[in-house]
PDB file of C-alpha atoms in Angstrom:
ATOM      1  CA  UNK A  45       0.000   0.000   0.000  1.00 54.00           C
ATOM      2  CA  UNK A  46       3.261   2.406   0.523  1.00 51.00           C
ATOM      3  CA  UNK A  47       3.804   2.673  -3.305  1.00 46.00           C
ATOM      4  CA  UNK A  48       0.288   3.375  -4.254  1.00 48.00           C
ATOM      5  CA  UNK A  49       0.175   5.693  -1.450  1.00 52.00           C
ATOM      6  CA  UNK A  50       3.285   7.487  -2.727  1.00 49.00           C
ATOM      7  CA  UNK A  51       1.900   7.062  -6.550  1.00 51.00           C
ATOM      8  CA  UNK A  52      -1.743   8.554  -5.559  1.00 48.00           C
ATOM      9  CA  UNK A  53       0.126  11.897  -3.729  1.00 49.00           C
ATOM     10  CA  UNK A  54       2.582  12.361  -7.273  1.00 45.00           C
ATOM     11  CA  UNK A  55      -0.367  12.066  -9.130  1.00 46.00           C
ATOM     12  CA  UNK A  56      -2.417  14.622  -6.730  1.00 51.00           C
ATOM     13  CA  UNK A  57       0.434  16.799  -6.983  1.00 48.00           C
ATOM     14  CA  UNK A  58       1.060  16.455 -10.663  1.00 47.00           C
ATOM     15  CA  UNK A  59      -2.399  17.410 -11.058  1.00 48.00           C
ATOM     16  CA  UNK A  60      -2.254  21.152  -9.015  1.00 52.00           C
ATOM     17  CA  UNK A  61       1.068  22.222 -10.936  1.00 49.00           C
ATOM     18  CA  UNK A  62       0.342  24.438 -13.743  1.00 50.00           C
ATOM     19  CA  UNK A  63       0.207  23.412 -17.123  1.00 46.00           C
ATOM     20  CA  UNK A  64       2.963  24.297 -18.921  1.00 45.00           C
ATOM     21  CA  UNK A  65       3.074  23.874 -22.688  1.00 44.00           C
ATOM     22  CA  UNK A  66       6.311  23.845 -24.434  1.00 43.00           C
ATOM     23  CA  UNK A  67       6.172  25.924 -27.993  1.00 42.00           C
ATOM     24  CA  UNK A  68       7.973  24.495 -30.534  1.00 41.00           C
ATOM     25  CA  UNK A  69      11.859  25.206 -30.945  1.00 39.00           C
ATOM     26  CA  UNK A  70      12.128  27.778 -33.879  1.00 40.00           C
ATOM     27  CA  UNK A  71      15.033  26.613 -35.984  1.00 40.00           C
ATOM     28  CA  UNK A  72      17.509  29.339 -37.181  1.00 46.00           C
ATOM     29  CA  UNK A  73      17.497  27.095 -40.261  1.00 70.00           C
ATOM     30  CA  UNK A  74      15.908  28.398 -43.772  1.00 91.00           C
ATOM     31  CA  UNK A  75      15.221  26.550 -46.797  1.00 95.00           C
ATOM     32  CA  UNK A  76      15.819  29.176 -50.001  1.00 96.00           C
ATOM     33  CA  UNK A  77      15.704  27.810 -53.818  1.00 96.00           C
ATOM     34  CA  UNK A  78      17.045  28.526 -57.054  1.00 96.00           C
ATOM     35  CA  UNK A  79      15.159  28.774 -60.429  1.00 95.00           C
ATOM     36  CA  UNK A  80      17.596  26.556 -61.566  1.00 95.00           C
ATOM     37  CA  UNK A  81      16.306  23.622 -59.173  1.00 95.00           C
ATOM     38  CA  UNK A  82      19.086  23.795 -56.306  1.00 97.00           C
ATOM     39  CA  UNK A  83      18.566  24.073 -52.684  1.00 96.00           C
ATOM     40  CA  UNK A  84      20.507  26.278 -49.882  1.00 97.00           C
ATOM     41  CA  UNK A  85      18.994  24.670 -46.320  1.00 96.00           C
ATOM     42  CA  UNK A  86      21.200  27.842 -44.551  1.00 95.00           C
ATOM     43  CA  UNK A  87      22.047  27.450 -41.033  1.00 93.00           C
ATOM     44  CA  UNK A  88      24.585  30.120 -39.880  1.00 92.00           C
ATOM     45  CA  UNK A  89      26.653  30.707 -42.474  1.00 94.00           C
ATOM     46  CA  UNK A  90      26.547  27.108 -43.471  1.00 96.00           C
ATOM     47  CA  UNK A  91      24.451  26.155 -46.216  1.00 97.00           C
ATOM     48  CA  UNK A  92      24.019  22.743 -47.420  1.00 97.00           C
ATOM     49  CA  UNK A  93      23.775  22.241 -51.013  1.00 98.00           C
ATOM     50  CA  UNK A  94      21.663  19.621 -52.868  1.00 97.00           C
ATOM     51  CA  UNK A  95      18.912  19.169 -55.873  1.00 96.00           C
ATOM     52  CA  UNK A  96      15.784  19.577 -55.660  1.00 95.00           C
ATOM     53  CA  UNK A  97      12.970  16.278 -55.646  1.00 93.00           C
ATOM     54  CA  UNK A  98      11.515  18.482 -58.294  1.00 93.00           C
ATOM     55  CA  UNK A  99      14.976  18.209 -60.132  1.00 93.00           C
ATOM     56  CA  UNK A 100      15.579  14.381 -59.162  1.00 93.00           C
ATOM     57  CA  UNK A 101      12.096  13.563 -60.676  1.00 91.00           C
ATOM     58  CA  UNK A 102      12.450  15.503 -63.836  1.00 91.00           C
ATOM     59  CA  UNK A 103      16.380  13.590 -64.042  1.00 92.00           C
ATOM     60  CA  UNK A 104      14.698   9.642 -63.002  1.00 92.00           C
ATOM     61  CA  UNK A 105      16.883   7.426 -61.875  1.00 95.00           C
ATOM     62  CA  UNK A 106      20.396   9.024 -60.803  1.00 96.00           C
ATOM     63  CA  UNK A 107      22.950   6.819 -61.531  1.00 96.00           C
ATOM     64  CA  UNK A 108      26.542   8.805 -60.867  1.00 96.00           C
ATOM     65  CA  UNK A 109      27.019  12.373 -59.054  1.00 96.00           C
ATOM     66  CA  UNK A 110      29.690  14.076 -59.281  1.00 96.00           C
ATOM     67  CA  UNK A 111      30.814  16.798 -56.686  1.00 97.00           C
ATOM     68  CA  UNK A 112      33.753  19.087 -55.556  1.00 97.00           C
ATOM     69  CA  UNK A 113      36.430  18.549 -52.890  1.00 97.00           C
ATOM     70  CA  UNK A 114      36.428  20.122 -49.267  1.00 98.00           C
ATOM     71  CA  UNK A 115      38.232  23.450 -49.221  1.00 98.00           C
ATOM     72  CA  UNK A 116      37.011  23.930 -53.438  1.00 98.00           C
ATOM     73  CA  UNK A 117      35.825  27.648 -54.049  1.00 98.00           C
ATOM     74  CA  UNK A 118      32.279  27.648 -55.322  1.00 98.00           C
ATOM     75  CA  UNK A 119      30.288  30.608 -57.106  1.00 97.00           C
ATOM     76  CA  UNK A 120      26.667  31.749 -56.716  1.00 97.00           C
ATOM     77  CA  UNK A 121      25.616  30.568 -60.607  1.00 96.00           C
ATOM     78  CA  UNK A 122      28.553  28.400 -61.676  1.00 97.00           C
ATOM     79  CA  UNK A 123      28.454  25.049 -62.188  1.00 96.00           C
ATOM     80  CA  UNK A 124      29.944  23.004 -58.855  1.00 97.00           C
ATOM     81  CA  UNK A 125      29.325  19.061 -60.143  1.00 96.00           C
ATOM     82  CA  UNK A 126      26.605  17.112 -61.894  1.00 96.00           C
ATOM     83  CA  UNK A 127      24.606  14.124 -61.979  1.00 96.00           C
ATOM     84  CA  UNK A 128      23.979  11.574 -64.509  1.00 95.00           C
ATOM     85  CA  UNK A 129      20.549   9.986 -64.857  1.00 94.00           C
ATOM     86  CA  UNK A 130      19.154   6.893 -67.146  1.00 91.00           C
ATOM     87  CA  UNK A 131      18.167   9.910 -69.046  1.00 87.00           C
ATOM     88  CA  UNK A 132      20.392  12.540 -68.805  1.00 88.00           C
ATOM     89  CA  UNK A 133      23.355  14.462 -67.489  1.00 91.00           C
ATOM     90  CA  UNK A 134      22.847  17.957 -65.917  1.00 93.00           C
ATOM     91  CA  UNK A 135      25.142  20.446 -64.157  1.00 95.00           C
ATOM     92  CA  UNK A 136      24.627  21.141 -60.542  1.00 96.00           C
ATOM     93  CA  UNK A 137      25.039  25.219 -60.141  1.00 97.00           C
ATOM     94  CA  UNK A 138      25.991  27.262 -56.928  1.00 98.00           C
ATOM     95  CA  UNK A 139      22.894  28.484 -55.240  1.00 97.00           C
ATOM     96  CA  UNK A 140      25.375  30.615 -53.623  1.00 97.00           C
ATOM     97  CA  UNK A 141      29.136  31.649 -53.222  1.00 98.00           C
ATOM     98  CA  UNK A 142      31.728  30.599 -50.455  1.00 98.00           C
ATOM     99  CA  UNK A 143      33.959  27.478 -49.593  1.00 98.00           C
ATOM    100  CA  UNK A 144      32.862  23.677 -49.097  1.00 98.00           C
ATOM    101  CA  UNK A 145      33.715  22.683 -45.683  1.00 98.00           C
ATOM    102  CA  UNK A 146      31.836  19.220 -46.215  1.00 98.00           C
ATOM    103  CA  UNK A 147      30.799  16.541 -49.214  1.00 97.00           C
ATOM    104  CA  UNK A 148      28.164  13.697 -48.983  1.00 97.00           C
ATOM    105  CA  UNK A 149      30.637  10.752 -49.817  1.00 95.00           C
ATOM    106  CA  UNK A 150      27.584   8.924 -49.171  1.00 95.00           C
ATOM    107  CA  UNK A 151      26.371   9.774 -53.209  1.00 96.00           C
ATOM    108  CA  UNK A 152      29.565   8.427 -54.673  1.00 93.00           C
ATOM    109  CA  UNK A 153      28.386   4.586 -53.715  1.00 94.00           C
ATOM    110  CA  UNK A 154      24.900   5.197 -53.918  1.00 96.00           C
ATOM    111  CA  UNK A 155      23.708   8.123 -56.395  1.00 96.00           C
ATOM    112  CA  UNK A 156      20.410   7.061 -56.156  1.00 95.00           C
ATOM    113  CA  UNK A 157      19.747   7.851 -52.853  1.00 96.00           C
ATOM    114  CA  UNK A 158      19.375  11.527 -54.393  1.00 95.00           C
ATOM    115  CA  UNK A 159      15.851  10.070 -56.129  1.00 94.00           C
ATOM    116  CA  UNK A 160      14.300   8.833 -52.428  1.00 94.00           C
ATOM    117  CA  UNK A 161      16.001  11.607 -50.233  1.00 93.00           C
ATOM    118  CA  UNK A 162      16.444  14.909 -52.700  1.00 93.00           C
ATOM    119  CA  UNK A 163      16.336  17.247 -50.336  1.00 92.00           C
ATOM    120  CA  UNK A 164      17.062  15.490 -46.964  1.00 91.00           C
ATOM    121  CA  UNK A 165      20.060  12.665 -46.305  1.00 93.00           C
ATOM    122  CA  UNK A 166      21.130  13.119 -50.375  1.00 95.00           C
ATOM    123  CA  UNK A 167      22.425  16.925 -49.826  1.00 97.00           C
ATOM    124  CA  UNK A 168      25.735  17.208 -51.631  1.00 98.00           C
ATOM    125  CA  UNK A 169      28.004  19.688 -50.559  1.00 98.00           C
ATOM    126  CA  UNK A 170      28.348  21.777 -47.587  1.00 98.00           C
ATOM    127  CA  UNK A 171      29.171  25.489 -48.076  1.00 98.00           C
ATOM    128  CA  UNK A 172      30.751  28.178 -45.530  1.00 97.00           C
ATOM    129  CA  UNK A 173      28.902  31.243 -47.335  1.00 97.00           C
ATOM    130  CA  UNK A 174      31.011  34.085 -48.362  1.00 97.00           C
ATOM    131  CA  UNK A 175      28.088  36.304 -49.169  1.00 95.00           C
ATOM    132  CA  UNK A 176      24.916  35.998 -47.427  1.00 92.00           C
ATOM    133  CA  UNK A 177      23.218  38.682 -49.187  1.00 94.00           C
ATOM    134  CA  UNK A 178      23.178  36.439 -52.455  1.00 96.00           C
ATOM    135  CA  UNK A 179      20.388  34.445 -50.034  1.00 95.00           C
ATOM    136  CA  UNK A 180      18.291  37.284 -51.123  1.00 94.00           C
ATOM    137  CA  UNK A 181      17.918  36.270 -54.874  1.00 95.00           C
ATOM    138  CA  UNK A 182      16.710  33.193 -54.304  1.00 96.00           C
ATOM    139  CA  UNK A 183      13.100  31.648 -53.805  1.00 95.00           C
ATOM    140  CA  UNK A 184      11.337  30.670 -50.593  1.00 93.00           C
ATOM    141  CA  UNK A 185       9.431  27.414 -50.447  1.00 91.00           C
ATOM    142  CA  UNK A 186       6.201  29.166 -51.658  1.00 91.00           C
ATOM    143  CA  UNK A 187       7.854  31.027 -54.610  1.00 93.00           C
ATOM    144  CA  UNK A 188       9.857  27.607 -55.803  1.00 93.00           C
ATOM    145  CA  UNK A 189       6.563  25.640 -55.723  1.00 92.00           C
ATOM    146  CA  UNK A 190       4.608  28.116 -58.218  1.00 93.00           C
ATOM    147  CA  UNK A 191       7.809  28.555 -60.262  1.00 93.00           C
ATOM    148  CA  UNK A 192       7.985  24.591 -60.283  1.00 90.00           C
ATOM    149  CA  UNK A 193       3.979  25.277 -61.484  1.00 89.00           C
ATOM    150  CA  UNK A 194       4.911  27.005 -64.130  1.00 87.00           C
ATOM    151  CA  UNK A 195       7.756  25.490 -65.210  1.00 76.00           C
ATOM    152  CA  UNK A 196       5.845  21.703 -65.849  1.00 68.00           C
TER     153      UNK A 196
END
């Protein structure tokens, strides 16, 4: 009878504490999108690089990427690797400028990761930004979606 004693008085006093409800964490991290179907998920002044699902499903199946090494320059606009599809091979350009601090070796053995997880675990390149401003000229999640509209 000790325990449920001891349970029934937590429970009693459980029940008089206030109510406190936890809001959710905001994240400093921003998803921003070029028209040329690359993503910048910025956190900092880190962005990680990648290709759109938009861009993997126009490509189908990805069969090879190509990327840059750590410590490689990149520009906002210029090309920075590519990937190779069962359909086609397409340049992968800069959504913005600055210095990659880390690559997804991950893509090398399995490209086609970038089909199932586009914007998520199949991120290429990391990217210490050199010029945050250039985050400016490119597309939140709302704008990419109707210029993806558009574009199909």
């Amino acid at each position: 009878h000790q325990k449920e004693d001891m349970l029934a008085n937590v429970v009693r006093i459980a029940a008089r504490a206030p109510v406190t409800r936890f809001a959710p964490v905001a994240r400093a991290m921003s998803t921003k999108f070029a028209p040329s179907h690359e993503y910048a998920k910025v956190d900092g002044k880190i962005a990680t690089l990648g290709i759109t699902d938009f861009a993997q499903a126009a490509l189908g199946d990805i069969v090879f990427v190509d990327l840059p090494e750590v410590g490689d320059d990149v520009e906002k606009g210029e090309g920075f690797g590519s990937v190779e599809s069962v359909k086609a091979a397409s340049d992968v350009y800069s959504p913005v400028s600055g210095v990659v601090t880390e690559v997804n070796d991950v893509l090398s053995d399995t490209p086609g990761m970038v089909n199932t997880e586009a914007e998520d675990g199949a991120w290429f390149i990391k990217v210490e930004m050199s010029d945050e401003g250039e985050l400016d000229d490119l597309m939140d999640a709302d704008a990419y979606t109707k210029h993806c509209d558009e574009s199909s």
